[in-house]
Structures are given as structure tokens and as C-alpha cells.
mmCIF file of C-alpha atoms and ligand atoms in Angstrom:
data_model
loop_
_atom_site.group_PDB
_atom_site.id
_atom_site.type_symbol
_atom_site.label_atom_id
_atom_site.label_comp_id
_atom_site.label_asym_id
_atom_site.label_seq_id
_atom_site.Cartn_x
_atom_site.Cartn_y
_atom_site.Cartn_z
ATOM 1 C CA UNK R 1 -7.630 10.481 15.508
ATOM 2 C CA UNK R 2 -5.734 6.909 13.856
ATOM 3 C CA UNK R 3 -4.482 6.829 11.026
ATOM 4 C CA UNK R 4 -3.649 3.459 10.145
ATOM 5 C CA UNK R 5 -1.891 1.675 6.747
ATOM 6 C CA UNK R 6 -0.637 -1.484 5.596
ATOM 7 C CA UNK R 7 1.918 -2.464 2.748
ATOM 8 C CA UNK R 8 2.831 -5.985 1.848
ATOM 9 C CA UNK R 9 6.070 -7.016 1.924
ATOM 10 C CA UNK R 10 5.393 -8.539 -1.287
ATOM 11 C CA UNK R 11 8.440 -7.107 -3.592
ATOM 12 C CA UNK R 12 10.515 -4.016 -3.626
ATOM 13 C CA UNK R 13 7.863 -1.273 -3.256
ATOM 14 C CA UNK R 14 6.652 0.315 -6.684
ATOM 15 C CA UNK R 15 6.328 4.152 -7.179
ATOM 16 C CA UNK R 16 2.593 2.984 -7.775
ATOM 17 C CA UNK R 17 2.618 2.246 -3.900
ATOM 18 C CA UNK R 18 5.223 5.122 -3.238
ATOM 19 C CA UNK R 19 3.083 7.708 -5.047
ATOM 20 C CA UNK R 20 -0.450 6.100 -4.457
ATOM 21 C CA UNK R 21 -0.447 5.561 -0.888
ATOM 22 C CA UNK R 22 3.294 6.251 1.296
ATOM 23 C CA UNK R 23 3.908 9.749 0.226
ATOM 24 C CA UNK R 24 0.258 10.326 1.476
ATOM 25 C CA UNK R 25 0.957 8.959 4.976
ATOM 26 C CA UNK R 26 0.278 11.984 7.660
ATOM 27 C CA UNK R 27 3.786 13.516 8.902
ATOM 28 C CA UNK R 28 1.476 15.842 11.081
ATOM 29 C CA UNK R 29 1.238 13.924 14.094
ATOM 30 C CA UNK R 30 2.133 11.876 16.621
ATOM 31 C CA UNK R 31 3.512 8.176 16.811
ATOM 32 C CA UNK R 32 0.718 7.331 19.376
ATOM 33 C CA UNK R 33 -1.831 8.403 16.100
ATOM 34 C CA UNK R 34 0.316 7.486 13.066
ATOM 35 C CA UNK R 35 0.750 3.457 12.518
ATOM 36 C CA UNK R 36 1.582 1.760 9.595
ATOM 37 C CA UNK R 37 2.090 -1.460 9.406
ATOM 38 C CA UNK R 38 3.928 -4.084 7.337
ATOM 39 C CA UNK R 39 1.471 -6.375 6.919
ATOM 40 C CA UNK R 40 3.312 -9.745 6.093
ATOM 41 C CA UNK R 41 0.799 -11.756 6.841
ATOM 42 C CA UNK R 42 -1.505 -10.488 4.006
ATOM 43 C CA UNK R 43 1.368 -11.449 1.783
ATOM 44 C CA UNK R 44 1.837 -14.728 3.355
ATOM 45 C CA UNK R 45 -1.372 -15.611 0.782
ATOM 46 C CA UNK R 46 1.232 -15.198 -2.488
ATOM 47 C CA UNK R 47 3.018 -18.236 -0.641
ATOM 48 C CA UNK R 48 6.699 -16.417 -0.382
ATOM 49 C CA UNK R 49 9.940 -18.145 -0.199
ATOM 50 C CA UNK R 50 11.073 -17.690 3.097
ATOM 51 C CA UNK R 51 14.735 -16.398 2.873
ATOM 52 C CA UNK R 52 13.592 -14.292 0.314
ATOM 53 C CA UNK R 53 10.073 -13.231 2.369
ATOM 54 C CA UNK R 54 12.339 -12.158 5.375
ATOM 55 C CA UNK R 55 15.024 -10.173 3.052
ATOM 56 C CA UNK R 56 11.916 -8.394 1.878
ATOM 57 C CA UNK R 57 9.943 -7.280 5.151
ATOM 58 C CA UNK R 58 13.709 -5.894 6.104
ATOM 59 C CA UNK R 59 13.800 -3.893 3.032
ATOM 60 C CA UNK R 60 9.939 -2.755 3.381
ATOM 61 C CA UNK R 61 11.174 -1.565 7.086
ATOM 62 C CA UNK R 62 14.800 -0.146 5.940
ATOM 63 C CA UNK R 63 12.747 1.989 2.924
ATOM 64 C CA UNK R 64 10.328 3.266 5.794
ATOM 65 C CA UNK R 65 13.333 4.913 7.503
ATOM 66 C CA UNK R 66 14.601 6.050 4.853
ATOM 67 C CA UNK R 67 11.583 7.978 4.090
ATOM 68 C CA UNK R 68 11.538 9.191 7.599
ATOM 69 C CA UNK R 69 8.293 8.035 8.226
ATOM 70 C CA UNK R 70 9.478 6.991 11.637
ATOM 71 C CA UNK R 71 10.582 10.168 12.543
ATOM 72 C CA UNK R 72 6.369 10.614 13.184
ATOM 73 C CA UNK R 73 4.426 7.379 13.326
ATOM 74 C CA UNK R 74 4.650 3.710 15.045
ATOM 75 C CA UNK R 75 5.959 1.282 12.160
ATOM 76 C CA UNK R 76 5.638 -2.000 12.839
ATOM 77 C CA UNK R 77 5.551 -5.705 11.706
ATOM 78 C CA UNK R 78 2.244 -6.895 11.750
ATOM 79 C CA UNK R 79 2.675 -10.880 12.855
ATOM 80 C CA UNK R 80 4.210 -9.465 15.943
ATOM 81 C CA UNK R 81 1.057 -8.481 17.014
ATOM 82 C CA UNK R 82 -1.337 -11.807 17.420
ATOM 83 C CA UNK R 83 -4.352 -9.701 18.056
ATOM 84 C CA UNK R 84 -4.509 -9.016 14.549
ATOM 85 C CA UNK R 85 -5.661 -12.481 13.836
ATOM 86 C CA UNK R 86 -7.221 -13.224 17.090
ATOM 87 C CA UNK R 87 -9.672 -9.933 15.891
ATOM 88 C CA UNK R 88 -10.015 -11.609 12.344
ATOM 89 C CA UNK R 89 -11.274 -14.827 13.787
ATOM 90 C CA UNK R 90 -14.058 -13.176 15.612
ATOM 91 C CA UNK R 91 -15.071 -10.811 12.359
ATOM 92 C CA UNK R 92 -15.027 -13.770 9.756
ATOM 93 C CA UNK R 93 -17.689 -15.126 11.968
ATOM 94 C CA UNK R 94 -19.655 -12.219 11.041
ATOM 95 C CA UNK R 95 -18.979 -11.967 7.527
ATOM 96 C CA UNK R 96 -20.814 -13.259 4.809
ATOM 97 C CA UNK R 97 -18.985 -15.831 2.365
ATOM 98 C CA UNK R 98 -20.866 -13.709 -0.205
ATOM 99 C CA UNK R 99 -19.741 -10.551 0.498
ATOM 100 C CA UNK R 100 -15.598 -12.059 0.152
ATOM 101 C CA UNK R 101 -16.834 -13.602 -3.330
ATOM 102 C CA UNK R 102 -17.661 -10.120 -4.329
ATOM 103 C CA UNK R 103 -14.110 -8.402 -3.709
ATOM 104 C CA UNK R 104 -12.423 -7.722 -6.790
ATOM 105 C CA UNK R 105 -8.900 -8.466 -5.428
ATOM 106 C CA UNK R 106 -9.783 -11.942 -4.603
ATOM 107 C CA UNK R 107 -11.349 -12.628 -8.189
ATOM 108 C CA UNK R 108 -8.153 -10.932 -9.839
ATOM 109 C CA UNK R 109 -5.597 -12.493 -7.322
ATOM 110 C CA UNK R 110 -7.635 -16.306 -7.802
ATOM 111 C CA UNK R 111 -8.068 -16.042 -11.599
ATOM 112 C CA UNK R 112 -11.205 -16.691 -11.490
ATOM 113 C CA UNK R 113 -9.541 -20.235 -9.777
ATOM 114 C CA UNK R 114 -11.588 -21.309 -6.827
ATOM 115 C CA UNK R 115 -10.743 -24.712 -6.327
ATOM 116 C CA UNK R 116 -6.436 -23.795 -6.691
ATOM 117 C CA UNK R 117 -7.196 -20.016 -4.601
ATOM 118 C CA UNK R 118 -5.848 -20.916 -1.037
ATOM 119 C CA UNK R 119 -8.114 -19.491 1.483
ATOM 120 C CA UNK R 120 -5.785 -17.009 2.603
ATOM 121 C CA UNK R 121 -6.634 -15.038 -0.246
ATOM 122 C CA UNK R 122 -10.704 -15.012 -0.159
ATOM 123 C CA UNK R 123 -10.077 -14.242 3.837
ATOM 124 C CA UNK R 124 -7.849 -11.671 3.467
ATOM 125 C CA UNK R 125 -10.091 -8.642 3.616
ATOM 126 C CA UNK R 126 -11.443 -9.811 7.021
ATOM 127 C CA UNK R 127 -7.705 -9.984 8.379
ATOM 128 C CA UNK R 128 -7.557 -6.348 6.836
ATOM 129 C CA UNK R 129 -10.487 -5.325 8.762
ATOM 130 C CA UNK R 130 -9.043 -6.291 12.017
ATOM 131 C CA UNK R 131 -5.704 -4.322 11.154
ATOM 132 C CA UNK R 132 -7.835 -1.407 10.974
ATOM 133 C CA UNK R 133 -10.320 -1.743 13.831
ATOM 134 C CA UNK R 134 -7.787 -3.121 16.301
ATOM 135 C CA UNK R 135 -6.684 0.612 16.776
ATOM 136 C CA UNK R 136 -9.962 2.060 16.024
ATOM 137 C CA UNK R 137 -8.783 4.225 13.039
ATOM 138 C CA UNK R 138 -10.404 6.684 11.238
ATOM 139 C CA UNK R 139 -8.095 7.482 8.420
ATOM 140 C CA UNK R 140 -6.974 5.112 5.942
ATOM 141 C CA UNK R 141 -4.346 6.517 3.235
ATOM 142 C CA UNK R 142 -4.954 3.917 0.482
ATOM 143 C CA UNK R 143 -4.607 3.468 -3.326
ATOM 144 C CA UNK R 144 -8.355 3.098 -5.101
ATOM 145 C CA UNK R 145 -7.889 -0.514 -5.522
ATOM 146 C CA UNK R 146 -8.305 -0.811 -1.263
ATOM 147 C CA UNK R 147 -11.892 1.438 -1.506
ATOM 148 C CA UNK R 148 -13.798 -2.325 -1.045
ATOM 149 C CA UNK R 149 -11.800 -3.614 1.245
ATOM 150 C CA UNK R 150 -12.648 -0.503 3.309
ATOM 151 C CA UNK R 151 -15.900 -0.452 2.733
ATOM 152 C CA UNK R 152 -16.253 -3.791 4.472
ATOM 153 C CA UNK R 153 -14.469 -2.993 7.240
ATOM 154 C CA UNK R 154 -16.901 -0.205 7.723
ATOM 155 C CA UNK R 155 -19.912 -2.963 7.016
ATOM 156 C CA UNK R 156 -18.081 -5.237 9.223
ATOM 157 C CA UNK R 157 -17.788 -2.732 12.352
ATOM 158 C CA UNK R 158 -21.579 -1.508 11.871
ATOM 159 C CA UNK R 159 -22.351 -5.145 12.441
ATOM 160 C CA UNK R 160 -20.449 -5.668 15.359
ATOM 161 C CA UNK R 161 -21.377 -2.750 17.284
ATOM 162 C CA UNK R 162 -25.301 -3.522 16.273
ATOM 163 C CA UNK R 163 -24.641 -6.982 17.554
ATOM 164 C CA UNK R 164 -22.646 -6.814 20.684
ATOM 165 C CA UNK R 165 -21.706 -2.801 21.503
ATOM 166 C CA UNK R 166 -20.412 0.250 20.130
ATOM 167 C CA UNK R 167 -16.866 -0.385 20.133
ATOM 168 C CA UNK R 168 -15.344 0.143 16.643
ATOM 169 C CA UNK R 169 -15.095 3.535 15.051
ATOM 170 C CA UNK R 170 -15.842 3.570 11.274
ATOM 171 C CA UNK R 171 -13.002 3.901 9.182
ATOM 172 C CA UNK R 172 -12.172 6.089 5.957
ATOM 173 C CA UNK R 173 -10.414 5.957 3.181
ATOM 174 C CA UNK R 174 -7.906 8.322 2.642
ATOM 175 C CA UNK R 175 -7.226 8.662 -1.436
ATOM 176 C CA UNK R 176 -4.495 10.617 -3.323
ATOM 177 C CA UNK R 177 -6.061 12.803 -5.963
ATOM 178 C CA UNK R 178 -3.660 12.064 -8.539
ATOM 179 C CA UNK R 179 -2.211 9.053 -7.746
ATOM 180 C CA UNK R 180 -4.726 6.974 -6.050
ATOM 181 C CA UNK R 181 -4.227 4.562 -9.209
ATOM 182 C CA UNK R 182 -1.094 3.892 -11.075
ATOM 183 C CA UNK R 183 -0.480 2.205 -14.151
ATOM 184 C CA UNK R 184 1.503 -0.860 -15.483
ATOM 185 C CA UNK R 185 4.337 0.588 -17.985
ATOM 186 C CA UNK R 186 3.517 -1.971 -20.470
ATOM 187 C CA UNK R 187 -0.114 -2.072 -19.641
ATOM 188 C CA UNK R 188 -1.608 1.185 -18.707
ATOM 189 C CA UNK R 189 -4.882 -0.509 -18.439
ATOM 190 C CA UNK R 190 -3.536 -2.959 -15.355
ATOM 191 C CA UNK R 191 -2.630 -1.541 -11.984
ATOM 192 C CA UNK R 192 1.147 -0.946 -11.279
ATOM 193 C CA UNK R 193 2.051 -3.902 -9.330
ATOM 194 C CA UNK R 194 5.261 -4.880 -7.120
ATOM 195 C CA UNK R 195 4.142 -8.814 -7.813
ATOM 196 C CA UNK R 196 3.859 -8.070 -11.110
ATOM 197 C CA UNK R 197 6.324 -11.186 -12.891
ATOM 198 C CA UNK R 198 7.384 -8.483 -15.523
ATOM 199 C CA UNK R 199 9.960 -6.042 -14.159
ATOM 200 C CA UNK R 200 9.210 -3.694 -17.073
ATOM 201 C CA UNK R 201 5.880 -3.271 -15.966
ATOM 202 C CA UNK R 202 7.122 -0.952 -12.792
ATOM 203 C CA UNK R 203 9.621 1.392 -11.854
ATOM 204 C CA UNK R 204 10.867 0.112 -8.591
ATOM 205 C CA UNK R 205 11.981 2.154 -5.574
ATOM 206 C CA UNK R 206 15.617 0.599 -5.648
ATOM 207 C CA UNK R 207 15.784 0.793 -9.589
ATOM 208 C CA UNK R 208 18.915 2.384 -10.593
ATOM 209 C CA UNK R 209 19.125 5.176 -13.097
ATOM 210 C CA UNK R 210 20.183 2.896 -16.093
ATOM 211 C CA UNK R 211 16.957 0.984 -15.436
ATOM 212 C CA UNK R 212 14.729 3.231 -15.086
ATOM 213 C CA UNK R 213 15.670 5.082 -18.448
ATOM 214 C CA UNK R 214 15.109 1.535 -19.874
ATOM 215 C CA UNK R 215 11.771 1.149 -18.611
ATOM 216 C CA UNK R 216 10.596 4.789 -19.338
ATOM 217 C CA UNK R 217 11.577 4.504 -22.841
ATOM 218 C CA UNK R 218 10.559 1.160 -23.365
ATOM 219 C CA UNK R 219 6.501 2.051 -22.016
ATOM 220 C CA UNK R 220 3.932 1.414 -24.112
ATOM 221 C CA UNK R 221 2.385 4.702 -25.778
ATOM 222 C CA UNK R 222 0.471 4.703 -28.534
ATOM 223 C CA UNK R 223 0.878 5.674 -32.518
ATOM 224 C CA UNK R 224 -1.383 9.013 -32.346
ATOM 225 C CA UNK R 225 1.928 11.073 -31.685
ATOM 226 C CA UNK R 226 -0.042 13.690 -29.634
ATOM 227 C CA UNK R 227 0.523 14.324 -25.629
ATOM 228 C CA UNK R 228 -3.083 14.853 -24.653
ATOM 229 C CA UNK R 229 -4.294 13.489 -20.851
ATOM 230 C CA UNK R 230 -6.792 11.209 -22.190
ATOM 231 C CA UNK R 231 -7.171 7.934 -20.391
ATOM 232 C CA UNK R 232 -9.640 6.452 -22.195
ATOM 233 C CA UNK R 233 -7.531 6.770 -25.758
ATOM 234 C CA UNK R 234 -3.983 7.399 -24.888
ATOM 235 C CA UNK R 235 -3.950 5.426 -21.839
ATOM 236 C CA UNK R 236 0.046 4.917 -21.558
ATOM 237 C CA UNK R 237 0.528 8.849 -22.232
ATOM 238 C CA UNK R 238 -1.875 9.788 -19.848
ATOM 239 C CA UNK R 239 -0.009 7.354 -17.079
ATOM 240 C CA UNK R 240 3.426 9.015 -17.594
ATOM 241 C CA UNK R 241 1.926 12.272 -17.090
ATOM 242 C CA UNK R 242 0.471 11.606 -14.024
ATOM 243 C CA UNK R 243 3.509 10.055 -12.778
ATOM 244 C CA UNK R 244 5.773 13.331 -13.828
ATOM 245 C CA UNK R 245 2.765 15.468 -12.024
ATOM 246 C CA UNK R 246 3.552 13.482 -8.590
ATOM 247 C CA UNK R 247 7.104 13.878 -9.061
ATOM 248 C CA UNK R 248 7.255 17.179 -9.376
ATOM 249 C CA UNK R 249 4.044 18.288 -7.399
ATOM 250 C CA UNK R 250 2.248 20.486 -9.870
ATOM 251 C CA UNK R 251 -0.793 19.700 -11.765
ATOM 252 C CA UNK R 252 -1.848 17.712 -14.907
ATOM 253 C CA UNK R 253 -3.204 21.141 -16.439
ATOM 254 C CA UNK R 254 0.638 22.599 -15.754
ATOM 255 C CA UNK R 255 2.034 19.185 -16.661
ATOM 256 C CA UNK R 256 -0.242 19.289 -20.148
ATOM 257 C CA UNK R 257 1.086 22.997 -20.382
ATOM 258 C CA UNK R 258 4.468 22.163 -20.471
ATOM 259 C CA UNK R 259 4.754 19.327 -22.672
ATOM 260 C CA UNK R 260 1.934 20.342 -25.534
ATOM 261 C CA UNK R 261 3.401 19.898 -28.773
ATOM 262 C CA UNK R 262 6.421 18.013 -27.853
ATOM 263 C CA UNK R 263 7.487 14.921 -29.078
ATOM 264 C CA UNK R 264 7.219 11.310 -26.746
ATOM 265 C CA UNK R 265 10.551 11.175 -26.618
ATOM 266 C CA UNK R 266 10.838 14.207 -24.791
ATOM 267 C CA UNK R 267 8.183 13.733 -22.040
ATOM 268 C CA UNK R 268 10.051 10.377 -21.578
ATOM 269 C CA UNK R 269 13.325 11.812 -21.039
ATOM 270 C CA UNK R 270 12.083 14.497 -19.096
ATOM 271 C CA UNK R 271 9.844 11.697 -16.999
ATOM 272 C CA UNK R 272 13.060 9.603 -16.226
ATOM 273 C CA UNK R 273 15.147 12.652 -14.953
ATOM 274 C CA UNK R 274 11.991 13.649 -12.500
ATOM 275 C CA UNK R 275 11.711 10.560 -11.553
ATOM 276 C CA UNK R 276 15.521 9.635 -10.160
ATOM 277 C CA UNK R 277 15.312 13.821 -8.655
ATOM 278 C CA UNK R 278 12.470 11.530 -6.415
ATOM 279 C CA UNK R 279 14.657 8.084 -6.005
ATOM 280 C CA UNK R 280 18.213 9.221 -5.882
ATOM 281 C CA UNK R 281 17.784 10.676 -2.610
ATOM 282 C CA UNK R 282 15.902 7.643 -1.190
ATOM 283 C CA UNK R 283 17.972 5.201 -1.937
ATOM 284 C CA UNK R 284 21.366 6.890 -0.548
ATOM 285 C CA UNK R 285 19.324 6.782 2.801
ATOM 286 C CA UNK R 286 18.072 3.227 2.077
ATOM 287 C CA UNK R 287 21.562 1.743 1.336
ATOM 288 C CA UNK R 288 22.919 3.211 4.670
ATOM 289 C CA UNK R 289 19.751 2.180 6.697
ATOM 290 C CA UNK R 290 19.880 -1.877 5.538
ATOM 291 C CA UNK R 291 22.874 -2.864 6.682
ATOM 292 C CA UNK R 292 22.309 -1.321 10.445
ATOM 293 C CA UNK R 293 20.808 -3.430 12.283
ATOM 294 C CA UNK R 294 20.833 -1.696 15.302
ATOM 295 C CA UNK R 295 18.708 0.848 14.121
ATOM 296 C CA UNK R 296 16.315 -1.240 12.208
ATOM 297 C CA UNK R 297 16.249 -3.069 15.705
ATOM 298 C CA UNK R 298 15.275 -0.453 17.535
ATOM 299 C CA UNK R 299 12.361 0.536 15.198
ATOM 300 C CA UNK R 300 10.952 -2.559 15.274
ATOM 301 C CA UNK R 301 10.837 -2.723 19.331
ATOM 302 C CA UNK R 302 9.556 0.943 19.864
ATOM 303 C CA UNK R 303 6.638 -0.105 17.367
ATOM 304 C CA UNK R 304 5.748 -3.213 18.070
ATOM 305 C CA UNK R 305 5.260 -1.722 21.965
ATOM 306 C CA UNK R 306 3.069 0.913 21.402
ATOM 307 C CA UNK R 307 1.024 -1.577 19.042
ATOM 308 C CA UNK R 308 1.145 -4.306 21.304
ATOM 309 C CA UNK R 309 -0.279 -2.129 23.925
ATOM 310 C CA UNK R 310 -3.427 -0.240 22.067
ATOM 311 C CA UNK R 311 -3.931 -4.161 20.553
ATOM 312 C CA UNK R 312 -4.211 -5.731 24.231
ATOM 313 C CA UNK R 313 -6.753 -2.982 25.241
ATOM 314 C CA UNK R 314 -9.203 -3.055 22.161
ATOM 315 C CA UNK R 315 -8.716 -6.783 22.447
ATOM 316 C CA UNK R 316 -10.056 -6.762 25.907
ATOM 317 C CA UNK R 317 -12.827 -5.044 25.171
ATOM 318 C CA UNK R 318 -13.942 -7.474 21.995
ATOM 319 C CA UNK R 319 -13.590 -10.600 23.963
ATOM 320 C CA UNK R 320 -15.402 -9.064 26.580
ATOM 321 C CA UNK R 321 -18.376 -8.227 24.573
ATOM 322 C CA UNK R 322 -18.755 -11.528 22.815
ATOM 323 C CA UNK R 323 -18.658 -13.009 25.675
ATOM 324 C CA UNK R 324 -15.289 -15.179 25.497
ATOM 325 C CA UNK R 325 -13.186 -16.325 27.778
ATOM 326 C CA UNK R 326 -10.118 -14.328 27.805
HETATM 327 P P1 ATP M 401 0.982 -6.800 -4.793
HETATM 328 O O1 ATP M 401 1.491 -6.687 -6.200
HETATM 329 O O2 ATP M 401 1.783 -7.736 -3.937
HETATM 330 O O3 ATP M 401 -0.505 -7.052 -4.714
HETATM 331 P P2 ATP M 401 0.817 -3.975 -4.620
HETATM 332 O O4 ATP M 401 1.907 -3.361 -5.411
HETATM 333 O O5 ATP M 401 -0.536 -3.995 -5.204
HETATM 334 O O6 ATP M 401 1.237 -5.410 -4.135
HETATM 335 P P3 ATP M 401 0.196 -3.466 -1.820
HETATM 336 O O7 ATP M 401 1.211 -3.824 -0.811
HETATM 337 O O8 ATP M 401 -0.948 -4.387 -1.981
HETATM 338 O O9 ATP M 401 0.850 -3.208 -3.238
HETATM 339 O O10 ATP M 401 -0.350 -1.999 -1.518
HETATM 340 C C1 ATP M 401 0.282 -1.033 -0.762
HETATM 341 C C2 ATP M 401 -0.422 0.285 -0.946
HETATM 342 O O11 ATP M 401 -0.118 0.807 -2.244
HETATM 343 C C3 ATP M 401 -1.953 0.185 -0.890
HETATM 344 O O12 ATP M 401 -2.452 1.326 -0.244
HETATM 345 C C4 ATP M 401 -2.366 0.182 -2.337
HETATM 346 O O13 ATP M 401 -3.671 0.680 -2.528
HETATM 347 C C5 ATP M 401 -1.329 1.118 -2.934
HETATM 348 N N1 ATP M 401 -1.094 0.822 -4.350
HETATM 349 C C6 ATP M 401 -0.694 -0.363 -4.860
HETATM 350 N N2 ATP M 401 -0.532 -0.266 -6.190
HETATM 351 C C7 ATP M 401 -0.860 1.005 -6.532
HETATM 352 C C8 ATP M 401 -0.910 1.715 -7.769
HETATM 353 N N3 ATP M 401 -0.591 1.118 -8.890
HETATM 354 N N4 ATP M 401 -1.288 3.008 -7.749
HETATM 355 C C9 ATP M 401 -1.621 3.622 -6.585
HETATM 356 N N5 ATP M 401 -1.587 3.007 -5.384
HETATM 357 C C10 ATP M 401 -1.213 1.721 -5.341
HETATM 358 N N1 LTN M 402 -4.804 -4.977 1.550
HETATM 359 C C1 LTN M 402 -3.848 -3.943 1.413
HETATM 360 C C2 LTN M 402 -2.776 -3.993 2.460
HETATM 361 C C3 LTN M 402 -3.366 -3.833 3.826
HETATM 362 C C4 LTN M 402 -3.926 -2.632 4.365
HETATM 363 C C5 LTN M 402 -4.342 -2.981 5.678
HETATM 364 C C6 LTN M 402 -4.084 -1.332 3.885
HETATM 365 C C7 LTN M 402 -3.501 -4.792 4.770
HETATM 366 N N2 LTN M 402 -4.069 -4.291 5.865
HETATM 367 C C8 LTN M 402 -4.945 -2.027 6.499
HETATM 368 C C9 LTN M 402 -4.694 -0.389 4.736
HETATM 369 C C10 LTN M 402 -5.126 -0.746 5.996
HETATM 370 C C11 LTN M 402 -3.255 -4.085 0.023
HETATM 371 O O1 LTN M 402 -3.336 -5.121 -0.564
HETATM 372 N N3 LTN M 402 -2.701 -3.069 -0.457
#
């Protein structure tokens, strides 16, 4: 069984994304059945500067190793692997221009902005699709704000196999209990975002200790000096709690336990040293990892083979069915 991810190499990875979706990828199997892929193609659509872009998907790969995540799955780079968009050519002539005006990403991502939007952006669920069905995968580890992409790359394989023949598996999301949605630090009704153009709105992987305390204690909270888990009227409170919960892997009930009748200041100072126990350790790996080359080499040649080589066969099969020269 495939499981199968994608992160943009957008920014310096968030602990939104860290918590939300990377910490859930599976270290119980193989590299043949673990993939995740750095999908810079999807952030090609946020129109990058190009230096910058490559000093970024080198990070995104150095922070992978230094998670160990290679130690147990394929990682690799996903525009060194042109079935992905040969496959998303053949399923955006199945989809409906509908169904990619109804994503919520693309509205968000567009402001509302269709005639500035580049395509890219209203496409970019199809191109996600192929990642996913190009190794027929079943399990997706995702944060909730990927459920509708998912959901039409299950609509979009149902309608391929009904058209030409059963050949992609149907996918599934695979969401953090907890985590699967992280909030902005300055405001907990957004998502936590790596693009976000306000630094205080995330704690970055890479965010040193001084930082972070400046972040923590600058988060919005709210005047009702209370720590209940309440996300509809103490949304910022509630985020911080869920974010010391993931840190130290116990429960909002113990988390709620533990800081009842405390003060704000208190959680936050508590939050800040849970988080760097979490970061320290990563980035002493990550600062040893980005400046070898060899290594990050080697990663990138191991997974872009076994890939390439699951890619070619799927892609075989496709083009055969449709009936396409290959
Ligand atoms: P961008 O700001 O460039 O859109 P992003 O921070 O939203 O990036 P992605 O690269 O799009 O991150 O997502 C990587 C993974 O992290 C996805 O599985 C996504 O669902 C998850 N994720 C992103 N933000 C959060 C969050 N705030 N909470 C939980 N999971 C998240
Ligand atoms: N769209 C996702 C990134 C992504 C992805 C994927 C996630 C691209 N391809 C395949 C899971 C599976 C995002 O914006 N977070």
C-alpha cells in the first residue's frame, strides 16, 4: 500500500506543516511504499524568484533528512519526474472547469481575482491528482485544508477508470487528529501559512529560540483571561494549546488539566520552551545536512530512480488506455 505526500517548497516549512502533515508521514515501511515528494512545481504558481526558489527546494530536502524521513521512504523532487505533468494533461481533459472554480484554495489563493489568477493556480489540483495517481496511492497524510483536493482526485480516478479501465486506485486522506489544522499566531481564524508575508504569523522550523519567544508572546489571545479550549470564543488560546498538545504528545484534556487556572503568560512561556524541546534538535541536524552536498546528492538520485521507474510503468499503462501514441 502507497503512501504518497507533497510539500511546496514555498518558504521555510511552518510547524503548521511540521505538525499537520510531516510528523504524520508513515516511518513503518518501506521506501518502495513511502514517497513524498517536493512538489515545486505546485509552487511554481506563487511565481518564485529563482535563486531564492532553488535555495528553498534545498532546504525543503536538507529538513527531510534531518527528520530522517529518508531513513524509510523515497523523497524526491517532483519536476524530475515529467510524468507528473504528462498524467495532468490527460486528467484536465476530464475535469470539469466547474469543479476547479469550486476549490477553496484557488478562490483564497486568486482573491477572488480571476482575470490577474494565472492558470497555474485554478489547474493546480489536477497536477495534484496526477502526483497521487501516478503511484496509485492509497494513503494521503494531509492537513484538512487538502480534504478537496483529495476528493477530486478520487472523482477524477472514478472517471477515468469508468471511461477507459480500471487503472487508478482511490486515494485517502490521511488527517492528524489534533493538528490537521493550525492556526495563524496573529490570526487564529486563518490557517498557519509558510507564504504568509507576516513572519509573526508562524513559528518557522529554522526560527531560533529568541524568535520564537517573540512570536509566542506576541500571539494574539484574547481579554477573557481564562485558558479554556474553546475555538469558537478564545480562538488564539485554543491554537496554542493545541500546538503545546503536539509538542509534547498528550492530549488537550491533559493539556487543559495542566494549565487551568494559570495565567497567559504562563502557558506562553511554557509553549515556547516545548516548542524549541521539538526544534532544537532539528535544526542541529539541519545545519549539518545543508551544506553536504554529497549527501543531499545522493538522496535526490536514489529517489528520483525509484520514482522515475513506478512513473514510466503507470504511465504506460494510461497512454495505452487512451489510446495515445507513446
Ligand atoms: P503555502 O503558504 O505556500 O500555501 P502551506 O504552508 O499552506 O504553504 P503546503 O506546502 O501547501 O503548506 O502544505 C504542506 C502540507 O502541510 C499539506 O499537507 C498541508 O495540508 C499541511 N498544512 C499546511 N498548513 C497547515 C496548517 N496550518 N495546519 C496543519 N497542516 C497544514
Ligand atoms: N496541494 C498540496 C501539496 C501537494 C500534495 C500533493 C499533497 C501537491 N501534490 C499530493 C498531497 C499529495 C498543498 O498545497 N499543501
Amino acid at each position: 500500500m502507497i503512501t504518497f505526500s507533497g510539500v511546496q517548497p514555498s518558504g521555510i516549512i511552518t510547524i503548521g506543516n511540521y505538525l499537520g502533515a510531516i510528523q504524520n508521514f508513515n516511518p513503518n515501511s518501506s521506501k518502495e511504499n513511502n514517497l513524498y515528494c517536493i512538489v515545486n512545481l505546485h509552487a511554481l504558481t506563487s511565481n518564485p524568484d529563482p535563486l531564492l526558489f532553488k535555495e528553498q527546494t534545498k532546504s525543503l530536502l536538507a529538513l527531510y533528512i534531518a527528520l530522517g524521513i529518508d531513513q524509510h521512504s523515497t523523497i524526491f523532487i517532483q519536476s524530475q519526474v515529467k510524468e507528473h505533468t504528462e498524467l495532468a494533461w490527460i486528467l484536465q481533459t476530464l475535469v470539469k472547469m466547474g469543479e476547479l472554480e469550486r476549490m477553496t484554495q484557488y478562490k483564497d489563493k486568486s482573491n477572488n481575482n480571476k482575470e490577474n489568477a494565472n492558470a497555474g493556480l485554478f489547474t493546480y489540483p489536477v497536477l495534484m491528482a496526477a502526483d497521487i495517481l501516478l503511484y496509485n496511492s492509497e494513503t494521503i497524510p494531509v492537513g484538512q485544508d487538502q480534504l478537496q483536493h483529495i476528493e477530486l482526485a478520487r472523482t477524477l480516478a472514478t472517471r477515468f477508470n469508468n471511461k477507459y479501465q480500471e487503472i487508478f486506485k482511490l486515494p485517502v486522506a490521511k488527517l492528524n487528529k489534533k493538528g490537521a489544522k493550525i492556526y495563524s499566531l496573529n490570526d487564529p481564524l486563518k490557517k498557519m501559512s509558510k507564504s504568509d508575508p507576516n513572519p509573526k504569523s508562524y513559528i518557522s522550523i529554522l526560527d531560533d529560540l529568541k524568535t520564537i519567544t517573540k512570536k509566542i508572546k506576541s500571539s494574539t489571545t484574547d481579554s477573557l483571561g481564562e485558558i479554556n479550549y474553546d475555538i469558537e470564543n478564545q480562538p488564539g488560546i485554543s491554537n496554542l494549546l493545541t500546538i503545546y498538545s503536539l509538542c509534547k504528545n498528550i492530549t488537550i484534556d491533559q493539556t487543559i488539566e495542566f494549565f487551568k487556572d494559570q495565567k497567559y503568560s504562563f502557558l506562553k512561556e511554557n509553549l515556547i520552551e516545548a516548542i524549541w524541546q521539538i526544534l532544537e534538535p532539528i535544526q542541529d541536524k539541519y545545519y549539518q545536512i545543508i551544506d553536504n552536498q554529497k549527501i543531499i546528492d545522493q538522496v535526490l538520485k536514489d529517489g528520483q530512480k525509484i520514482a522515475k521507474q513506478k512513473a514510466e510503468i503507470q504511465m504506460k499503462k494510461v497512454n495505452k488506455v487512451v489510446g495515445l501514441y507513446d
